[in-house]
Amino acid sequence: MDTSTILVTGGTGYIGSHTCILLLEAGHDVIVVDNLRNSDVAVIDRIETICGRRPLFIEGDVRDTPLLEDILSNHPVTAVIHFAGLKAVGESVSIPLDYYSTNVGGSISLLTAMQNSGVHTLVFSSSCTVYGDPASVPIREDFPRSATNPYGASKLMIEDILSGLHTSEPGWQIARLRYFNPVGAHESGLIGEDPIGTPNNLMPYLTQATAGLRGELNVFGSDYETPDGTGVRDYIHVADLANGHVAALDYLEKQPGMVTVNLGTGNGVSVLEVIRTFEAVNQCKVPYRIVDRRPGDIARCWADTRLANDLLGWKALHSLEDMCRDSWRWQQSQQG
Ligand SMILES: NC(=O)c1ccc[n+]([C@@H]2O[C@H](COP(=O)([O-])OP(=O)(O)OC[C@H]3O[C@@H](n4cnc5c(N)ncnc54)[C@H](O)[C@@H]3O)[C@@H](O)[C@H]2O)c1
């Protein structure tokens, strides 16, 4: 891919920061816009330490359309990767307006600024949550979509906004990437997931509980119709996920249009398998207990990854062992 300037919204966040590193390493210039609601500006220094190059950081809100227009008119931006948003399912039920305003309002603001500035290439962070409770696995991109909470509904709405935009203006080049369950951290141990408050997801809670920072890990349900009764998910290393964005940009450069692609490994792994693998790889004991199912959780979810393989020429390369090792290294580095 030719090198160019890429605007990354939410670029100090978990997935965004890993993607910035790959973009900089590939020779692109990177501009990050983030309001630091769920991240720390120190991430910019760490990105520079890792790859020897630094993104231009602009603190700001994606709902600020004039700010985005200003950035797009003053820099030779050719494409935008849009990570900025709120992502906790439980929190979205408590503060739905924040979620719709940030995720949906923020996306409309960004698209308006891009339209007004003549930038028409976008990679968007969607989620496997748009599949609701799938009738079967592996999940293909053409499966029905549904939402049971404001977070999922916001992703569905943005997907629909993007498809409406593409229908009305076919010159747009759009990749809607549906992530499965990102875990792991950069192998340097310098950047990783840094959730504010009690983690919602398995891996950050598991690492914090193992480090003695939280109580036992609750394993929600052992009576699902899965091989060991615990929930099965498609965990994907964040470095592989980040690489999927570079592959999507590359694809859009050659094949204009709109694509919707799953980014997962294609492997379903149970909660108990994650715990056993984490213990074996890191030679430690994970404190956990089995409790009742958590309302809203589904039994099984993993991706059919053929479209990503065929269209983007992309595939996840990291193993579950890598994910467990890198997650633990990151947790330990944070404790000094
Ligand atoms: N991590 C996951 O499990 C997962 C799964 C599927 C999809 N996604 C999506 O991927 C994207 C990135 O997720 P992440 O895990 O890196 O989350 P993250 O919270 O680490 O990163 C999101 C970033 O967006 C910033 N942000 C929030 N509101 C903003 C606003 N109004 N203006 C500017 N910046 C704002 C935050 O400060 C943060 O740095 C999100 O859109 C999320 O919904 C994440």
Coordinates of N, CA, C and O in Angstrom, one line a residue, residues 127-221:
S127 N -18.9 -5.0 15.6 CA -18.7 -6.0 16.6 C -19.6 -7.2 16.3 O -20.6 -7.1 15.7
C128 N -19.1 -8.4 16.8 CA -19.9 -9.6 16.7 C -21.2 -9.5 17.5 O -22.1 -10.3 17.3
T129 N -21.3 -8.5 18.3 CA -22.5 -8.3 19.1 C -23.7 -8.1 18.1 O -24.9 -8.3 18.5
V130 N -23.5 -7.6 16.9 CA -24.6 -7.4 15.9 C -25.3 -8.7 15.5 O -26.3 -8.6 14.9
Y131 N -24.7 -9.8 15.8 CA -25.3 -11.1 15.5 C -26.3 -11.6 16.6 O -26.9 -12.6 16.4
G132 N -26.4 -10.8 17.7 CA -27.3 -11.3 18.8 C -26.9 -12.7 19.2 O -25.8 -13.0 19.4
D133 N -28.0 -13.5 19.4 CA -27.8 -14.9 19.7 C -27.9 -15.7 18.4 O -29.0 -16.0 18.0
P134 N -26.7 -16.1 17.8 CA -26.8 -16.7 16.5 C -27.4 -18.1 16.5 O -27.2 -18.8 17.5
A135 N -28.1 -18.4 15.4 CA -28.8 -19.7 15.4 C -27.8 -20.8 15.2 O -28.0 -22.0 15.7
S136 N -26.6 -20.6 14.7 CA -25.6 -21.6 14.5 C -24.2 -20.9 14.5 O -24.1 -19.7 14.4
V137 N -23.2 -21.7 14.6 CA -21.8 -21.3 14.5 C -21.1 -22.2 13.5 O -21.5 -23.4 13.4
P138 N -20.1 -21.8 12.8 CA -19.5 -20.4 12.9 C -20.4 -19.4 12.2 O -21.3 -19.8 11.4
I139 N -20.2 -18.1 12.6 CA -21.1 -17.1 12.2 C -20.6 -16.4 10.9 O -19.5 -16.0 10.8
R140 N -21.5 -16.5 9.8 CA -21.1 -15.8 8.6 C -21.7 -14.4 8.6 O -22.6 -14.0 9.2
E141 N -21.0 -13.5 7.7 CA -21.4 -12.1 7.7 C -22.8 -11.9 7.2 O -23.4 -10.9 7.5
D142 N -23.4 -12.9 6.5 CA -24.8 -12.7 6.0 C -25.9 -13.2 7.0 O -27.0 -13.3 6.7
F143 N -25.4 -13.6 8.2 CA -26.4 -14.0 9.3 C -27.3 -12.8 9.7 O -26.8 -11.7 9.6
P144 N -28.5 -13.1 10.2 CA -29.4 -12.0 10.6 C -28.7 -11.2 11.8 O -27.9 -11.8 12.5
R145 N -29.0 -9.9 11.9 CA -28.5 -9.1 12.9 C -29.6 -8.7 13.9 O -30.8 -8.6 13.5
S146 N -29.2 -8.5 15.2 CA -30.2 -8.1 16.2 C -29.4 -7.4 17.3 O -28.2 -7.6 17.4
A147 N -30.1 -6.7 18.2 CA -29.5 -6.1 19.3 C -30.4 -6.2 20.5 O -31.6 -6.1 20.4
T148 N -29.7 -6.4 21.7 CA -30.5 -6.5 22.9 C -30.1 -5.5 23.9 O -30.5 -5.5 25.1
N149 N -29.2 -4.6 23.6 CA -28.8 -3.5 24.5 C -28.4 -2.3 23.7 O -28.1 -2.4 22.5
P150 N -28.3 -1.1 24.3 CA -28.0 0.1 23.6 C -26.6 0.1 22.8 O -26.5 0.6 21.7
Y151 N -25.6 -0.6 23.4 CA -24.3 -0.7 22.7 C -24.5 -1.4 21.4 O -24.1 -0.9 20.3
G152 N -25.1 -2.6 21.4 CA -25.3 -3.4 20.2 C -26.2 -2.6 19.2 O -25.9 -2.6 18.0
A153 N -27.2 -1.9 19.7 CA -28.1 -1.2 18.9 C -27.4 0.0 18.2 O -27.6 0.3 17.0
S154 N -26.4 0.6 18.9 CA -25.7 1.7 18.3 C -24.8 1.2 17.2 O -24.7 1.8 16.2
K155 N -24.2 0.0 17.3 CA -23.4 -0.6 16.3 C -24.3 -0.9 15.0 O -23.9 -0.7 13.9
L156 N -25.5 -1.5 15.3 CA -26.4 -1.8 14.2 C -26.7 -0.5 13.4 O -26.7 -0.5 12.2
M157 N -27.0 0.6 14.2 CA -27.4 1.8 13.6 C -26.3 2.4 12.7 O -26.5 2.8 11.6
I158 N -25.1 2.3 13.2 CA -24.0 2.9 12.5 C -23.7 2.0 11.2 O -23.5 2.6 10.1
E159 N -23.8 0.7 11.3 CA -23.7 -0.1 10.1 C -24.7 0.3 9.1 O -24.4 0.4 7.9
D160 N -26.0 0.6 9.5 CA -27.0 0.9 8.6 C -26.8 2.3 8.0 O -27.0 2.6 6.8
I161 N -26.3 3.2 8.8 CA -26.0 4.6 8.3 C -24.9 4.5 7.2 O -25.0 5.1 6.2
L162 N -23.9 3.7 7.5 CA -22.8 3.5 6.5 C -23.4 2.9 5.2 O -23.0 3.3 4.1
S163 N -24.3 1.9 5.3 CA -24.8 1.3 4.1 C -25.7 2.3 3.4 O -25.6 2.4 2.1
G164 N -26.4 3.1 4.1 CA -27.3 4.1 3.4 C -26.4 5.2 2.7 O -26.7 5.6 1.6
L165 N -25.3 5.5 3.4 CA -24.4 6.5 2.8 C -23.8 6.0 1.5 O -23.7 6.6 0.5
H166 N -23.4 4.7 1.6 CA -22.7 4.1 0.4 C -23.7 4.0 -0.8 O -23.4 4.1 -1.9
T167 N -25.0 3.7 -0.4 CA -26.0 3.6 -1.5 C -26.2 4.9 -2.2 O -26.3 5.0 -3.4
S168 N -26.2 6.0 -1.4 CA -26.5 7.3 -2.0 C -25.3 7.9 -2.6 O -25.4 8.6 -3.6
E169 N -24.1 7.5 -2.1 CA -22.8 8.0 -2.7 C -21.9 6.9 -2.9 O -21.0 6.6 -2.1
P170 N -22.0 6.1 -4.0 CA -21.2 4.9 -4.2 C -19.7 5.2 -4.3 O -18.9 4.2 -4.2
G171 N -19.3 6.4 -4.3 CA -17.8 6.7 -4.4 C -17.2 6.4 -3.0 O -15.9 6.4 -2.9
W172 N -17.9 6.3 -1.9 CA -17.3 6.0 -0.6 C -16.7 4.6 -0.6 O -17.2 3.7 -1.2
Q173 N -15.6 4.5 0.1 CA -14.9 3.2 0.3 C -15.0 2.9 1.8 O -14.4 3.6 2.6
I174 N -15.8 1.8 2.1 CA -16.1 1.6 3.5 C -15.8 0.1 3.9 O -16.3 -0.8 3.2
A175 N -15.1 -0.1 5.0 CA -15.0 -1.5 5.5 C -15.6 -1.5 6.9 O -15.3 -0.7 7.8
R176 N -16.7 -2.3 7.1 CA -17.3 -2.5 8.4 C -16.7 -3.8 8.9 O -17.0 -4.9 8.5
L177 N -15.8 -3.7 9.9 CA -15.1 -4.8 10.5 C -15.8 -5.3 11.8 O -15.9 -4.5 12.7
R178 N -16.3 -6.5 11.8 CA -16.9 -7.0 13.0 C -16.0 -7.8 13.8 O -15.6 -9.0 13.5
Y179 N -15.5 -7.2 14.9 CA -14.5 -7.9 15.8 C -15.2 -8.9 16.6 O -16.3 -8.7 17.2
F180 N -14.5 -10.0 16.9 CA -14.9 -11.0 17.9 C -14.4 -10.6 19.2 O -14.6 -9.4 19.6
N181 N -13.6 -11.4 20.0 CA -13.3 -11.0 21.3 C -11.8 -10.6 21.5 O -11.0 -11.5 21.7
P182 N -11.4 -9.3 21.3 CA -10.0 -9.0 21.4 C -9.4 -9.1 22.8 O -10.0 -8.7 23.8
V183 N -8.3 -9.8 22.8 CA -7.5 -9.9 24.1 C -6.0 -9.8 23.8 O -5.6 -9.6 22.6
G184 N -5.2 -9.9 24.8 CA -3.7 -9.8 24.6 C -3.3 -8.4 24.6 O -4.0 -7.4 24.9
A185 N -2.0 -8.2 24.3 CA -1.4 -6.9 24.5 C -0.1 -6.9 23.6 O 0.3 -7.9 23.1
H186 N 0.5 -5.7 23.4 CA 1.7 -5.6 22.6 C 2.8 -6.4 23.3 O 2.9 -6.4 24.5
E187 N 3.6 -7.1 22.5 CA 4.6 -8.0 23.1 C 5.6 -7.3 23.9 O 6.3 -7.9 24.8
S188 N 5.8 -6.0 23.7 CA 6.7 -5.2 24.5 C 6.2 -5.1 26.0 O 7.0 -4.7 26.9
G189 N 4.9 -5.3 26.2 CA 4.3 -5.0 27.6 C 4.1 -3.6 27.8 O 3.7 -3.2 28.9
L190 N 4.3 -2.7 26.8 CA 4.1 -1.3 27.0 C 2.7 -0.8 26.8 O 2.3 0.3 27.3
I191 N 1.9 -1.4 26.0 CA 0.5 -1.0 25.8 C -0.4 -2.3 25.8 O 0.0 -3.4 25.5
G192 N -1.6 -2.0 26.3 CA -2.6 -3.1 26.4 C -3.9 -2.5 26.8 O -4.1 -1.3 26.8
E193 N -4.8 -3.4 27.2 CA -6.2 -2.9 27.6 C -6.1 -2.4 29.0 O -5.6 -3.1 29.9
D194 N -6.6 -1.2 29.2 CA -6.5 -0.5 30.5 C -7.9 0.0 30.9 O -8.1 1.2 31.0
P195 N -8.8 -1.0 31.2 CA -10.2 -0.5 31.5 C -10.3 0.3 32.8 O -9.6 0.0 33.8
I196 N -11.2 1.3 32.7 CA -11.4 2.1 33.9 C -12.5 1.3 34.7 O -13.5 0.9 34.2
G197 N -12.2 1.2 36.1 CA -13.2 0.5 36.9 C -13.1 -1.0 36.8 O -12.1 -1.6 36.3
T198 N -14.2 -1.7 37.2 CA -14.2 -3.2 37.2 C -14.3 -3.7 35.7 O -15.3 -3.3 35.1
P199 N -13.4 -4.5 35.3 CA -13.5 -5.0 33.9 C -14.7 -5.8 33.7 O -15.1 -6.6 34.5
N200 N -15.3 -5.6 32.5 CA -16.5 -6.3 32.1 C -16.2 -7.7 31.4 O -16.9 -8.6 31.4
N201 N -15.0 -7.7 30.7 CA -14.6 -8.8 29.9 C -13.7 -9.8 30.6 O -13.1 -9.4 31.6
L202 N -13.7 -11.0 30.1 CA -13.0 -12.1 30.8 C -11.5 -11.8 31.1 O -11.1 -11.8 32.2
M203 N -10.8 -11.5 30.0 CA -9.3 -11.4 30.2 C -8.8 -10.4 31.1 O -8.0 -10.7 32.0
P204 N -9.3 -9.1 31.0 CA -8.8 -8.1 32.0 C -9.2 -8.4 33.4 O -8.4 -8.2 34.4
Y205 N -10.4 -9.0 33.6 CA -10.7 -9.4 35.0 C -9.8 -10.5 35.5 O -9.3 -10.5 36.6
L206 N -9.6 -11.5 34.6 CA -8.8 -12.7 34.9 C -7.4 -12.2 35.3 O -6.9 -12.7 36.4
T207 N -6.8 -11.4 34.6 CA -5.4 -11.0 34.9 C -5.4 -10.2 36.2 O -4.5 -10.3 37.0
Q208 N -6.4 -9.3 36.4 CA -6.4 -8.5 37.7 C -6.7 -9.4 38.9 O -6.1 -9.2 39.9
A209 N -7.6 -10.4 38.7 CA -7.8 -11.3 39.8 C -6.6 -12.1 40.1 O -6.2 -12.3 41.3
T210 N -5.9 -12.6 39.1 CA -4.7 -13.4 39.3 C -3.6 -12.6 40.0 O -2.8 -13.1 40.8
A211 N -3.6 -11.3 39.7 CA -2.6 -10.4 40.3 C -3.0 -10.0 41.7 O -2.3 -9.2 42.4
G212 N -4.2 -10.4 42.2 CA -4.6 -10.1 43.5 C -5.3 -8.8 43.7 O -5.5 -8.3 44.8
L213 N -5.6 -8.1 42.5 CA -6.2 -6.8 42.6 C -7.7 -6.9 42.6 O -8.4 -5.9 42.9
R214 N -8.3 -8.0 42.4 CA -9.8 -8.2 42.4 C -10.0 -9.5 43.1 O -9.2 -10.4 43.3
G215 N -11.3 -9.7 43.5 CA -11.8 -11.0 44.1 C -11.8 -12.1 43.0 O -11.3 -11.8 41.9
E216 N -12.3 -13.2 43.4 CA -12.3 -14.4 42.4 C -13.0 -14.0 41.1 O -13.9 -13.2 41.1
L217 N -12.5 -14.6 40.1 CA -13.1 -14.4 38.8 C -14.5 -15.2 38.8 O -14.5 -16.4 39.1
N218 N -15.5 -14.6 38.4 CA -16.8 -15.3 38.3 C -16.9 -15.9 36.9 O -16.8 -15.2 35.9
V219 N -17.1 -17.2 36.9 CA -17.4 -17.9 35.6 C -18.9 -18.1 35.5 O -19.5 -18.8 36.3
F220 N -19.5 -17.3 34.6 CA -20.9 -17.2 34.6 C -21.6 -18.4 33.8 O -21.7 -18.4 32.6
G221 N -22.0 -19.4 34.6 CA -22.7 -20.6 34.0 C -21.8 -21.7 33.6 O -20.7 -21.5 32.9

